[in-house]
């Protein structure tokens, strides 16, 4: 299992370029299931979750081509014959977003068999709302041996109000509704930019969708969708991670190729904490030459502060003057990074959904363990300001969602190395 060794104390200086959004790329790849023609996606990040999705689609009979050289961020997916509309436990257990294939498969093939995701490190994460919505669209659902089996001759448009806001739930039903008969109205939808990006692709494929990015989405069903070419939006969570890294290390970092309008909640919170930021088109410059202060933060659905930046913000809060209260409203168990930060010298008390972070404590290097994707990012940030050499174990969590993370950090002055198994596999 790979590890990172990080020596703290270097300010990050220079420019870092943001990759395509993993969380937009995943549903867009699943959308290719809706047509027998090729869907060409650009700005796809090279991360493990994307590879898992390629394997998932290929196992169903899709032809998945990956660009190389200068085209390495392009992928072409053609689902002419879907011989096996099934997502196995082996794949779903490593990536919960595999459930995104449920809606498109039942819409296109009339049947789908997808493993239930089960527990996840950051909470229960059920898919009941995906299932309930598909039933409202007329699918018959059975649950057997840990799998969801959905079937329908043709889905029928319906009015569906989500009991709770769910990002992949909104995307799953949006995809299913494109091929349903008649109109579907989805209420209480997730407003994340990734939902709007998926709708852009679907509209290019011939769907008729209005309102994506707002809480009400209207879909006029069509009988067939075509191929299309689409460029994935920049990753706002990767951008947020680097902005926080620039501020924490007292650097002068230019985060290029991002979409600042997708980052407003993060930028506003950092401004409130006294971090100096300059927006210039598709770039955010963070100047960490002044001390920053504590600011309370609560995660919310978009356009609120994203839960996927909560762990990184907590690392920043350990270095702010004063006490910050961090409240996690989306997932019930998303503070695993806190214990590891405490082992590095942070002063954090967890009280249910709230973490009370007392800054500013000097951090020391330690051997720490990554527990999930964003928790890992927060430990990297802490290590960048810690005294001495931190060893981060289980960085495969980071590889799921950050493209060339250590190369990008090294390019702006961080002292970070990847270490494989010393003896390799037997
Ligand atoms: C997506 C993102 C993830 C992010 C999360 C919240 C992708 C691939 N992943 O995850 O990075 O952290 O949004 O912004 O885009 N819920 C239910 N029933 C359901 C579905 C969800 O109760 O059927 C609950 C979840 O347990 C959670 C909340 O709703 O408490 C939000 O989850 P959801 O928005 O669905 O997260 P994901 O789409 O899995």
Tab-separated table of C-alpha atoms and ligand atoms in Angstrom:
chain	number	residue	atom	x	y	z
A	1	UNK	CA	0.000	0.000	0.000
A	2	UNK	CA	1.437	3.363	-1.018
A	3	UNK	CA	2.317	5.975	1.549
A	4	UNK	CA	3.195	9.648	1.369
A	5	UNK	CA	6.134	11.133	3.190
A	6	UNK	CA	5.699	14.879	3.665
A	7	UNK	CA	8.136	17.317	5.204
A	8	UNK	CA	6.259	20.380	6.413
A	9	UNK	CA	7.216	24.010	6.488
A	10	UNK	CA	7.366	25.041	2.812
A	11	UNK	CA	5.005	27.789	1.584
A	12	UNK	CA	3.256	26.813	-1.660
A	13	UNK	CA	4.307	29.196	-4.430
A	14	UNK	CA	3.390	29.273	-8.118
A	15	UNK	CA	0.516	28.000	-10.211
A	16	UNK	CA	-1.437	24.800	-9.959
A	17	UNK	CA	-3.896	23.714	-12.684
A	18	UNK	CA	-7.221	22.189	-11.683
A	19	UNK	CA	-8.417	18.935	-13.276
A	20	UNK	CA	-11.900	17.973	-14.434
A	21	UNK	CA	-14.472	17.241	-11.737
A	22	UNK	CA	-14.600	13.566	-10.773
A	23	UNK	CA	-18.142	14.000	-9.457
A	24	UNK	CA	-19.301	15.416	-12.794
A	25	UNK	CA	-17.379	12.873	-14.857
A	26	UNK	CA	-18.927	9.863	-13.063
A	27	UNK	CA	-22.589	10.630	-13.909
A	28	UNK	CA	-21.601	11.748	-17.424
A	29	UNK	CA	-19.948	8.377	-18.014
A	30	UNK	CA	-23.092	6.636	-16.729
A	31	UNK	CA	-25.148	8.765	-19.150
A	32	UNK	CA	-23.411	6.995	-22.044
A	33	UNK	CA	-25.556	3.959	-21.124
A	34	UNK	CA	-28.590	5.834	-22.445
A	35	UNK	CA	-27.562	5.661	-26.108
A	36	UNK	CA	-26.091	3.172	-28.590
A	37	UNK	CA	-23.922	5.940	-30.089
A	38	UNK	CA	-20.520	7.141	-28.864
A	39	UNK	CA	-20.319	9.694	-26.078
A	40	UNK	CA	-17.002	11.539	-26.046
A	41	UNK	CA	-16.004	13.168	-22.785
A	42	UNK	CA	-13.126	15.598	-22.387
A	43	UNK	CA	-11.340	16.867	-19.285
A	44	UNK	CA	-11.808	13.530	-17.541
A	45	UNK	CA	-9.478	13.306	-14.526
A	46	UNK	CA	-7.188	10.297	-14.282
A	47	UNK	CA	-8.254	9.023	-10.901
A	48	UNK	CA	-9.174	5.596	-9.548
A	49	UNK	CA	-12.969	6.174	-9.458
A	50	UNK	CA	-12.923	6.915	-13.186
A	51	UNK	CA	-11.001	3.705	-13.842
A	52	UNK	CA	-13.532	1.809	-11.714
A	53	UNK	CA	-16.372	3.290	-13.796
A	54	UNK	CA	-14.605	2.285	-17.020
A	55	UNK	CA	-14.336	-1.270	-15.693
A	56	UNK	CA	-17.975	-1.190	-14.630
A	57	UNK	CA	-19.187	-0.069	-18.075
A	58	UNK	CA	-16.870	-2.469	-19.909
A	59	UNK	CA	-18.207	-5.369	-17.795
A	60	UNK	CA	-21.696	-4.503	-19.094
A	61	UNK	CA	-20.557	-4.706	-22.707
A	62	UNK	CA	-19.621	-1.068	-23.372
A	63	UNK	CA	-16.664	-0.192	-25.585
A	64	UNK	CA	-14.579	2.220	-23.602
A	65	UNK	CA	-11.637	3.937	-25.261
A	66	UNK	CA	-9.110	5.935	-23.411
A	67	UNK	CA	-7.055	8.657	-25.088
A	68	UNK	CA	-3.310	8.722	-24.650
A	69	UNK	CA	-0.568	11.325	-24.831
A	70	UNK	CA	-2.133	14.739	-25.268
A	71	UNK	CA	-5.579	13.144	-25.412
A	72	UNK	CA	-5.171	11.352	-22.086
A	73	UNK	CA	-8.078	13.250	-20.581
A	74	UNK	CA	-10.506	12.174	-23.279
A	75	UNK	CA	-12.585	9.045	-23.115
A	76	UNK	CA	-15.047	7.663	-25.618
A	77	UNK	CA	-17.805	5.312	-24.508
A	78	UNK	CA	-20.115	3.406	-26.797
A	79	UNK	CA	-22.825	1.184	-25.389
A	80	UNK	CA	-24.070	-0.394	-28.640
A	81	UNK	CA	-24.876	-3.729	-26.985
A	82	UNK	CA	-25.344	-3.975	-23.280
A	83	UNK	CA	-25.005	-7.698	-22.786
A	84	UNK	CA	-25.051	-7.620	-18.987
A	85	UNK	CA	-26.893	-4.683	-17.338
A	86	UNK	CA	-25.438	-5.428	-13.945
A	87	UNK	CA	-23.169	-3.721	-11.404
A	88	UNK	CA	-21.466	-6.276	-9.189
A	89	UNK	CA	-20.782	-5.968	-5.477
A	90	UNK	CA	-17.041	-6.111	-6.205
A	91	UNK	CA	-17.276	-2.790	-8.060
A	92	UNK	CA	-20.020	-1.063	-6.071
A	93	UNK	CA	-18.312	-1.713	-2.739
A	94	UNK	CA	-15.220	0.235	-3.860
A	95	UNK	CA	-17.244	3.119	-5.276
A	96	UNK	CA	-20.719	3.952	-4.081
A	97	UNK	CA	-21.370	6.167	-7.116
A	98	UNK	CA	-21.682	2.926	-9.147
A	99	UNK	CA	-25.362	3.114	-8.213
A	100	UNK	CA	-25.562	5.896	-10.836
A	101	UNK	CA	-25.993	3.180	-13.474
A	102	UNK	CA	-29.316	2.022	-12.008
A	103	UNK	CA	-31.522	4.713	-13.591
A	104	UNK	CA	-29.914	4.729	-17.057
A	105	UNK	CA	-29.888	0.906	-17.280
A	106	UNK	CA	-33.555	0.446	-16.460
A	107	UNK	CA	-34.479	3.303	-18.826
A	108	UNK	CA	-32.464	1.917	-21.746
A	109	UNK	CA	-32.545	-1.878	-21.221
A	110	UNK	CA	-35.771	-2.274	-19.233
A	111	UNK	CA	-33.842	-4.061	-16.513
A	112	UNK	CA	-30.946	-3.499	-14.146
A	113	UNK	CA	-29.266	-5.426	-11.385
A	114	UNK	CA	-27.112	-3.329	-9.099
A	115	UNK	CA	-25.510	-4.269	-5.818
A	116	UNK	CA	-26.620	-2.341	-2.740
A	117	UNK	CA	-23.689	-0.193	-1.614
A	118	UNK	CA	-23.810	-1.133	2.063
A	119	UNK	CA	-21.966	0.794	4.743
A	120	UNK	CA	-19.452	3.446	3.926
A	121	UNK	CA	-16.751	4.999	6.098
A	122	UNK	CA	-18.566	8.352	6.272
A	123	UNK	CA	-22.010	7.096	7.241
A	124	UNK	CA	-24.888	4.839	6.242
A	125	UNK	CA	-25.430	6.404	2.790
A	126	UNK	CA	-28.592	4.559	1.721
A	127	UNK	CA	-30.086	4.657	-1.796
A	128	UNK	CA	-33.745	4.497	-0.755
A	129	UNK	CA	-34.527	7.760	-2.570
A	130	UNK	CA	-33.147	6.455	-5.882
A	131	UNK	CA	-35.337	3.354	-5.501
A	132	UNK	CA	-38.466	5.236	-4.461
A	133	UNK	CA	-38.092	7.628	-7.414
A	134	UNK	CA	-37.649	4.817	-9.922
A	135	UNK	CA	-40.790	3.155	-8.543
A	136	UNK	CA	-42.646	6.429	-9.108
A	137	UNK	CA	-41.415	6.299	-12.711
A	138	UNK	CA	-43.080	2.878	-12.972
A	139	UNK	CA	-40.133	0.524	-12.402
A	140	UNK	CA	-40.722	-2.666	-10.458
A	141	UNK	CA	-38.082	-3.087	-7.795
A	142	UNK	CA	-37.031	-6.207	-5.969
A	143	UNK	CA	-34.215	-6.616	-3.484
A	144	UNK	CA	-32.514	-10.002	-3.395
A	145	UNK	CA	-29.179	-11.282	-2.158
A	146	UNK	CA	-27.867	-7.764	-1.595
A	147	UNK	CA	-28.849	-6.592	-5.083
A	148	UNK	CA	-31.519	-4.191	-6.335
A	149	UNK	CA	-33.310	-5.529	-9.388
A	150	UNK	CA	-35.292	-3.001	-11.383
A	151	UNK	CA	-37.461	-3.702	-14.400
A	152	UNK	CA	-39.881	-1.771	-16.606
A	153	UNK	CA	-41.157	-1.972	-20.161
A	154	UNK	CA	-40.951	1.793	-20.539
A	155	UNK	CA	-40.668	4.256	-17.674
A	156	UNK	CA	-43.476	6.809	-17.359
A	157	UNK	CA	-42.971	10.450	-16.441
A	158	UNK	CA	-44.083	11.423	-12.927
A	159	UNK	CA	-43.973	14.178	-10.303
A	160	UNK	CA	-41.286	13.250	-7.797
A	161	UNK	CA	-40.399	15.248	-4.703
A	162	UNK	CA	-37.205	14.106	-2.956
A	163	UNK	CA	-37.700	13.761	0.831
A	164	UNK	CA	-34.082	14.818	1.246
A	165	UNK	CA	-31.656	16.491	-1.124
A	166	UNK	CA	-29.427	13.897	-2.769
A	167	UNK	CA	-26.829	14.591	-5.454
A	168	UNK	CA	-26.463	11.192	-7.110
A	169	UNK	CA	-30.175	10.502	-6.451
A	170	UNK	CA	-31.073	13.601	-8.490
A	171	UNK	CA	-28.644	12.545	-11.239
A	172	UNK	CA	-29.884	8.948	-11.331
A	173	UNK	CA	-33.548	9.937	-11.731
A	174	UNK	CA	-32.707	12.737	-14.160
A	175	UNK	CA	-31.023	10.217	-16.442
A	176	UNK	CA	-33.897	7.744	-16.107
A	177	UNK	CA	-36.485	10.451	-16.874
A	178	UNK	CA	-34.850	11.434	-20.191
A	179	UNK	CA	-36.122	8.213	-21.826
A	180	UNK	CA	-39.439	8.006	-19.922
A	181	UNK	CA	-42.750	8.555	-21.668
A	182	UNK	CA	-44.099	12.063	-21.010
A	183	UNK	CA	-43.079	14.739	-18.549
A	184	UNK	CA	-41.199	14.257	-15.274
A	185	UNK	CA	-40.984	17.000	-12.664
A	186	UNK	CA	-38.303	16.520	-10.014
A	187	UNK	CA	-38.724	18.661	-6.882
A	188	UNK	CA	-36.259	19.372	-4.058
A	189	UNK	CA	-33.356	18.496	-6.353
A	190	UNK	CA	-29.674	18.898	-5.581
A	191	UNK	CA	-28.432	22.186	-7.083
A	192	UNK	CA	-24.776	21.177	-7.370
A	193	UNK	CA	-22.934	22.325	-10.534
A	194	UNK	CA	-22.284	18.650	-11.321
A	195	UNK	CA	-26.044	18.105	-11.773
A	196	UNK	CA	-26.173	21.016	-14.223
A	197	UNK	CA	-23.135	19.634	-16.076
A	198	UNK	CA	-24.837	16.258	-16.483
A	199	UNK	CA	-27.986	17.970	-17.783
A	200	UNK	CA	-25.861	19.889	-20.309
A	201	UNK	CA	-24.494	16.615	-21.647
A	202	UNK	CA	-27.954	14.994	-21.721
A	203	UNK	CA	-29.399	17.971	-23.623
A	204	UNK	CA	-26.552	17.677	-26.160
A	205	UNK	CA	-27.573	14.005	-26.514
A	206	UNK	CA	-31.105	15.109	-27.452
A	207	UNK	CA	-32.828	15.179	-24.062
A	208	UNK	CA	-35.178	17.977	-23.101
A	209	UNK	CA	-34.296	19.174	-19.603
A	210	UNK	CA	-34.992	22.530	-17.981
A	211	UNK	CA	-34.057	23.847	-14.566
A	212	UNK	CA	-30.986	21.718	-13.758
A	213	UNK	CA	-28.981	23.594	-11.116
A	214	UNK	CA	-32.214	24.751	-9.436
A	215	UNK	CA	-34.418	22.774	-7.070
A	216	UNK	CA	-37.063	21.989	-9.724
A	217	UNK	CA	-36.082	20.119	-12.878
A	218	UNK	CA	-38.502	19.425	-15.742
A	219	UNK	CA	-37.800	16.664	-18.229
A	220	UNK	CA	-39.790	15.947	-21.393
A	221	UNK	CA	-39.099	12.299	-22.157
A	222	UNK	CA	-37.834	11.297	-25.621
A	223	UNK	CA	-37.751	7.846	-27.203
A	224	UNK	CA	-34.065	7.872	-28.148
A	225	UNK	CA	-30.873	9.716	-27.318
A	226	UNK	CA	-27.818	10.281	-29.538
A	227	UNK	CA	-24.094	10.468	-29.014
A	228	UNK	CA	-22.451	13.772	-28.080
A	229	UNK	CA	-19.182	15.425	-27.176
A	230	UNK	CA	-18.859	17.204	-23.868
A	231	UNK	CA	-16.180	18.866	-21.726
A	232	UNK	CA	-16.398	18.184	-17.982
A	233	UNK	CA	-16.421	21.199	-15.619
A	234	UNK	CA	-13.404	21.889	-13.366
A	235	UNK	CA	-13.221	20.178	-9.990
A	236	UNK	CA	-14.393	22.691	-7.381
A	237	UNK	CA	-13.368	20.430	-4.494
A	238	UNK	CA	-9.818	20.043	-5.792
A	239	UNK	CA	-9.704	23.829	-6.262
A	240	UNK	CA	-10.997	24.381	-2.710
A	241	UNK	CA	-8.346	21.989	-1.364
A	242	UNK	CA	-5.511	23.893	-3.063
A	243	UNK	CA	-6.885	27.289	-2.013
A	244	UNK	CA	-6.902	26.121	1.608
A	245	UNK	CA	-3.387	24.674	1.161
A	246	UNK	CA	-2.118	28.032	-0.149
A	247	UNK	CA	-3.624	29.888	2.806
A	248	UNK	CA	-2.412	27.412	5.439
A	249	UNK	CA	1.184	27.277	4.249
A	250	UNK	CA	1.464	31.073	4.031
A	251	UNK	CA	2.121	30.747	0.310
A	252	UNK	CA	1.257	32.711	-2.802
A	253	UNK	CA	-0.627	30.261	-4.955
A	254	UNK	CA	-2.494	30.740	-8.190
A	255	UNK	CA	-5.243	28.145	-8.692
A	256	UNK	CA	-5.782	28.149	-12.456
A	257	UNK	CA	-8.500	26.653	-14.641
A	258	UNK	CA	-11.189	26.610	-11.969
A	259	UNK	CA	-14.700	28.074	-11.905
A	260	UNK	CA	-14.827	30.630	-9.054
A	261	UNK	CA	-18.636	30.915	-9.259
A	262	UNK	CA	-18.842	27.259	-8.141
A	263	UNK	CA	-16.660	28.058	-5.134
A	264	UNK	CA	-18.490	31.003	-3.622
A	265	UNK	CA	-19.281	29.464	-0.232
A	266	UNK	CA	-15.661	28.372	0.267
A	267	UNK	CA	-14.251	31.710	-0.905
A	268	UNK	CA	-16.650	33.693	1.312
A	269	UNK	CA	-15.796	31.606	4.374
A	270	UNK	CA	-12.066	32.045	3.776
A	271	UNK	CA	-12.537	35.799	3.330
A	272	UNK	CA	-14.441	35.844	6.630
A	273	UNK	CA	-11.406	34.169	8.228
A	274	UNK	CA	-9.194	36.917	6.811
A	275	UNK	CA	-7.574	34.981	3.954
A	276	UNK	CA	-6.539	37.267	1.076
A	277	UNK	CA	-7.991	36.144	-2.256
A	278	UNK	CA	-7.984	37.628	-5.727
A	279	UNK	CA	-10.307	36.336	-8.462
A	280	UNK	CA	-9.254	36.795	-12.063
A	281	UNK	CA	-11.463	35.034	-14.619
A	282	UNK	CA	-10.808	31.314	-14.179
A	283	UNK	CA	-8.113	31.770	-11.547
A	284	UNK	CA	-8.078	32.298	-7.821
A	285	UNK	CA	-4.919	33.689	-6.237
A	286	UNK	CA	-4.495	33.058	-2.544
A	287	UNK	CA	-1.976	35.128	-0.645
A	288	UNK	CA	-1.180	33.644	2.742
A	289	UNK	CA	1.069	36.409	4.002
A	290	UNK	CA	-1.256	37.503	6.826
A	291	UNK	CA	-2.512	35.575	9.865
A	292	UNK	CA	-6.082	34.287	9.614
A	293	UNK	CA	-8.670	33.971	12.341
A	294	UNK	CA	-11.260	31.418	13.426
A	295	UNK	CA	-14.643	31.333	11.666
A	296	UNK	CA	-17.506	28.928	12.384
A	297	UNK	CA	-18.579	26.827	9.416
A	298	UNK	CA	-21.576	24.551	8.713
A	299	UNK	CA	-21.761	22.262	5.720
A	300	UNK	CA	-24.866	22.507	3.575
A	301	UNK	CA	-26.096	21.389	0.204
A	302	UNK	CA	-24.971	23.587	-2.697
A	303	UNK	CA	-24.782	26.604	-2.771
A	304	UNK	CA	-23.763	26.174	0.893
A	305	UNK	CA	-20.321	25.130	2.099
A	306	UNK	CA	-19.581	21.683	0.592
A	307	UNK	CA	-19.177	18.719	2.926
A	308	UNK	CA	-16.359	17.585	0.618
A	309	UNK	CA	-14.266	20.574	1.820
A	310	UNK	CA	-15.124	20.213	5.523
A	311	UNK	CA	-12.095	18.105	6.449
A	312	UNK	CA	-9.718	20.481	4.663
A	313	UNK	CA	-11.350	23.469	6.391
A	314	UNK	CA	-10.850	21.755	9.742
A	315	UNK	CA	-7.117	21.465	9.036
A	316	UNK	CA	-7.091	25.219	8.326
A	317	UNK	CA	-9.040	25.937	11.520
A	318	UNK	CA	-6.279	24.273	13.598
A	319	UNK	CA	-3.986	27.064	12.361
A	320	UNK	CA	-6.440	29.981	12.823
A	321	UNK	CA	-6.297	32.364	15.788
A	322	UNK	CA	-9.266	31.503	18.039
A	323	UNK	CA	-11.947	28.811	18.212
A	324	UNK	CA	-13.956	27.616	15.206
A	325	UNK	CA	-17.061	25.447	15.429
A	326	UNK	CA	-17.370	23.142	12.427
A	327	UNK	CA	-20.823	21.587	11.963
A	328	UNK	CA	-21.360	18.667	9.580
A	329	UNK	CA	-24.972	18.572	8.400
A	330	UNK	CA	-24.797	16.197	5.423
A	331	UNK	CA	-23.169	13.012	6.729
A	332	UNK	CA	-23.449	11.670	10.260
A	333	UNK	CA	-19.941	10.271	10.607
A	334	UNK	CA	-17.558	12.518	8.786
A	335	UNK	CA	-15.006	13.518	11.427
A	336	UNK	CA	-12.541	10.629	11.158
A	337	UNK	CA	-9.763	13.064	10.224
A	338	UNK	CA	-10.241	14.870	13.563
A	339	UNK	CA	-8.645	12.080	15.636
A	340	UNK	CA	-5.667	11.964	13.297
A	341	UNK	CA	-5.298	15.767	13.428
A	342	UNK	CA	-5.346	15.519	17.239
A	343	UNK	CA	-2.498	12.989	17.029
A	344	UNK	CA	-0.555	15.700	15.179
A	345	UNK	CA	-1.159	18.186	17.988
A	346	UNK	CA	-4.505	19.787	17.072
A	347	UNK	CA	-7.012	20.658	19.793
A	348	UNK	CA	-10.379	19.345	18.544
A	349	UNK	CA	-13.387	18.180	20.581
A	350	UNK	CA	-16.212	16.339	18.837
A	351	UNK	CA	-19.745	16.890	20.148
A	352	UNK	CA	-22.129	14.945	17.902
A	353	UNK	CA	-22.318	16.783	14.589
A	354	UNK	CA	-20.093	19.615	15.847
A	355	UNK	CA	-16.331	19.824	16.123
A	356	UNK	CA	-14.867	22.543	18.310
A	357	UNK	CA	-11.429	23.431	16.950
A	358	UNK	CA	-9.160	25.546	19.128
A	359	UNK	CA	-6.361	27.215	17.175
A	360	UNK	CA	-3.652	27.973	16.792
A	361	UNK	CA	-1.734	24.864	17.765
A	362	UNK	CA	1.630	23.946	16.298
A	363	UNK	CA	1.340	20.628	14.451
A	364	UNK	CA	3.950	17.925	14.698
A	365	UNK	CA	4.725	15.139	12.287
A	366	UNK	CA	3.322	11.689	13.059
A	367	UNK	CA	2.386	8.454	11.352
A	368	UNK	CA	-1.240	8.943	10.328
A	369	UNK	CA	-3.849	6.915	8.490
A	370	UNK	CA	-6.160	8.032	5.664
A	371	UNK	CA	-9.763	6.925	6.243
A	372	UNK	CA	-11.597	8.401	3.245
A	373	UNK	CA	-10.937	10.617	0.270
A	374	UNK	CA	-11.382	14.085	1.775
A	375	UNK	CA	-10.078	13.122	5.231
A	376	UNK	CA	-6.852	12.158	3.470
A	377	UNK	CA	-6.617	15.583	1.833
A	378	UNK	CA	-7.004	17.240	5.216
A	379	UNK	CA	-4.106	15.185	6.627
A	380	UNK	CA	-1.896	16.165	3.682
A	381	UNK	CA	-2.672	19.836	4.405
A	382	UNK	CA	-1.844	19.387	8.091
A	383	UNK	CA	1.403	17.619	7.178
A	384	UNK	CA	2.390	20.548	4.928
A	385	UNK	CA	2.539	22.837	7.984
A	386	UNK	CA	3.714	20.269	10.553
A	387	UNK	CA	7.159	20.237	12.059
A	388	UNK	CA	9.113	17.251	10.718
A	389	UNK	CA	8.233	14.367	8.389
A	390	UNK	CA	4.718	12.955	8.409
A	391	UNK	CA	4.001	9.512	7.003
A	392	UNK	CA	0.531	9.092	5.581
A	393	UNK	CA	-0.670	5.532	5.176
A	394	UNK	CA	-3.416	4.239	2.819
A	395	UNK	CA	-3.151	7.002	0.226
A	396	UNK	CA	-5.223	4.848	-2.119
A	397	UNK	CA	-8.146	6.822	-0.699
A	398	UNK	CA	-6.619	10.001	-2.195
A	399	UNK	CA	-5.959	8.292	-5.511
A	400	UNK	CA	-9.723	7.755	-5.870
A	401	UNK	CA	-10.318	11.444	-6.458
A	402	UNK	CA	-7.219	13.660	-6.729
A	403	UNK	CA	-5.337	13.599	-10.018
A	404	UNK	CA	-1.526	13.618	-9.638
A	405	UNK	CA	-1.911	15.174	-6.205
A	406	UNK	CA	1.681	14.812	-5.071
A	407	UNK	CA	3.104	15.948	-8.449
A	408	UNK	CA	0.901	19.033	-8.365
A	409	UNK	CA	1.963	19.813	-4.792
A	410	UNK	CA	5.624	19.217	-5.588
A	411	UNK	CA	5.318	21.565	-8.561
A	412	UNK	CA	4.472	24.430	-6.190
A	413	UNK	CA	7.200	23.696	-3.668
A	414	UNK	CA	5.831	21.038	-1.302
A	415	UNK	CA	8.210	18.362	-0.031
A	416	UNK	CA	6.173	15.248	-0.703
A	417	UNK	CA	7.151	11.780	-1.903
A	418	UNK	CA	5.172	8.623	-2.637
A	419	UNK	CA	6.518	5.405	-1.228
A	420	UNK	CA	5.360	2.009	-2.499
A	421	UNK	CA	5.701	-1.263	-0.615
A	422	UNK	CA	9.353	-1.765	0.166
A	423	UNK	CA	9.243	-5.472	-0.710
A	424	UNK	CA	6.399	-5.361	-3.288
A	425	UNK	CA	3.835	-8.149	-3.618
A	426	UNK	CA	4.788	-11.783	-2.967
B	1	LIG	C1	-22.407	13.087	-3.579
B	1	LIG	C2	-20.946	13.222	-3.902
B	1	LIG	C3	-20.124	13.254	-2.618
B	1	LIG	C4	-20.642	14.334	-1.690
B	1	LIG	C5	-22.148	14.218	-1.485
B	1	LIG	C6	-22.739	15.384	-0.714
B	1	LIG	C7	-20.753	12.135	-6.053
B	1	LIG	C8	-20.266	10.971	-6.828
B	1	LIG	N1	-20.554	12.099	-4.732
B	1	LIG	O1	-22.558	11.847	-2.882
B	1	LIG	O2	-18.764	13.503	-2.957
B	1	LIG	O3	-20.007	14.230	-0.432
B	1	LIG	O4	-22.817	14.164	-2.755
B	1	LIG	O5	-22.457	16.572	-1.353
B	1	LIG	O6	-21.275	13.081	-6.599
B	1	LIG	N2	-29.416	9.936	1.357
B	1	LIG	C9	-30.493	9.172	1.750
B	1	LIG	N3	-31.115	8.377	0.817
B	1	LIG	C10	-30.692	8.304	-0.481
B	1	LIG	C11	-29.602	9.098	-0.883
B	1	LIG	C12	-28.981	9.892	0.055
B	1	LIG	O7	-30.888	9.205	2.910
B	1	LIG	O8	-31.300	7.560	-1.267
B	1	LIG	C13	-28.733	10.799	2.350
B	1	LIG	C14	-27.280	10.402	2.575
B	1	LIG	O9	-27.156	9.378	3.541
B	1	LIG	C15	-26.665	11.704	3.040
B	1	LIG	C16	-27.463	12.767	2.256
B	1	LIG	O10	-28.658	12.109	1.817
B	1	LIG	O11	-26.863	11.903	4.405
B	1	LIG	C17	-26.769	13.330	1.052
B	1	LIG	O12	-26.267	12.278	0.271
B	1	LIG	P1	-26.101	12.381	-1.302
B	1	LIG	O13	-26.271	13.791	-1.764
B	1	LIG	O14	-26.944	11.333	-1.946
B	1	LIG	O15	-24.570	11.961	-1.491
B	1	LIG	P2	-24.006	11.199	-2.735
B	1	LIG	O16	-24.811	11.539	-3.924
B	1	LIG	O17	-23.775	9.787	-2.381
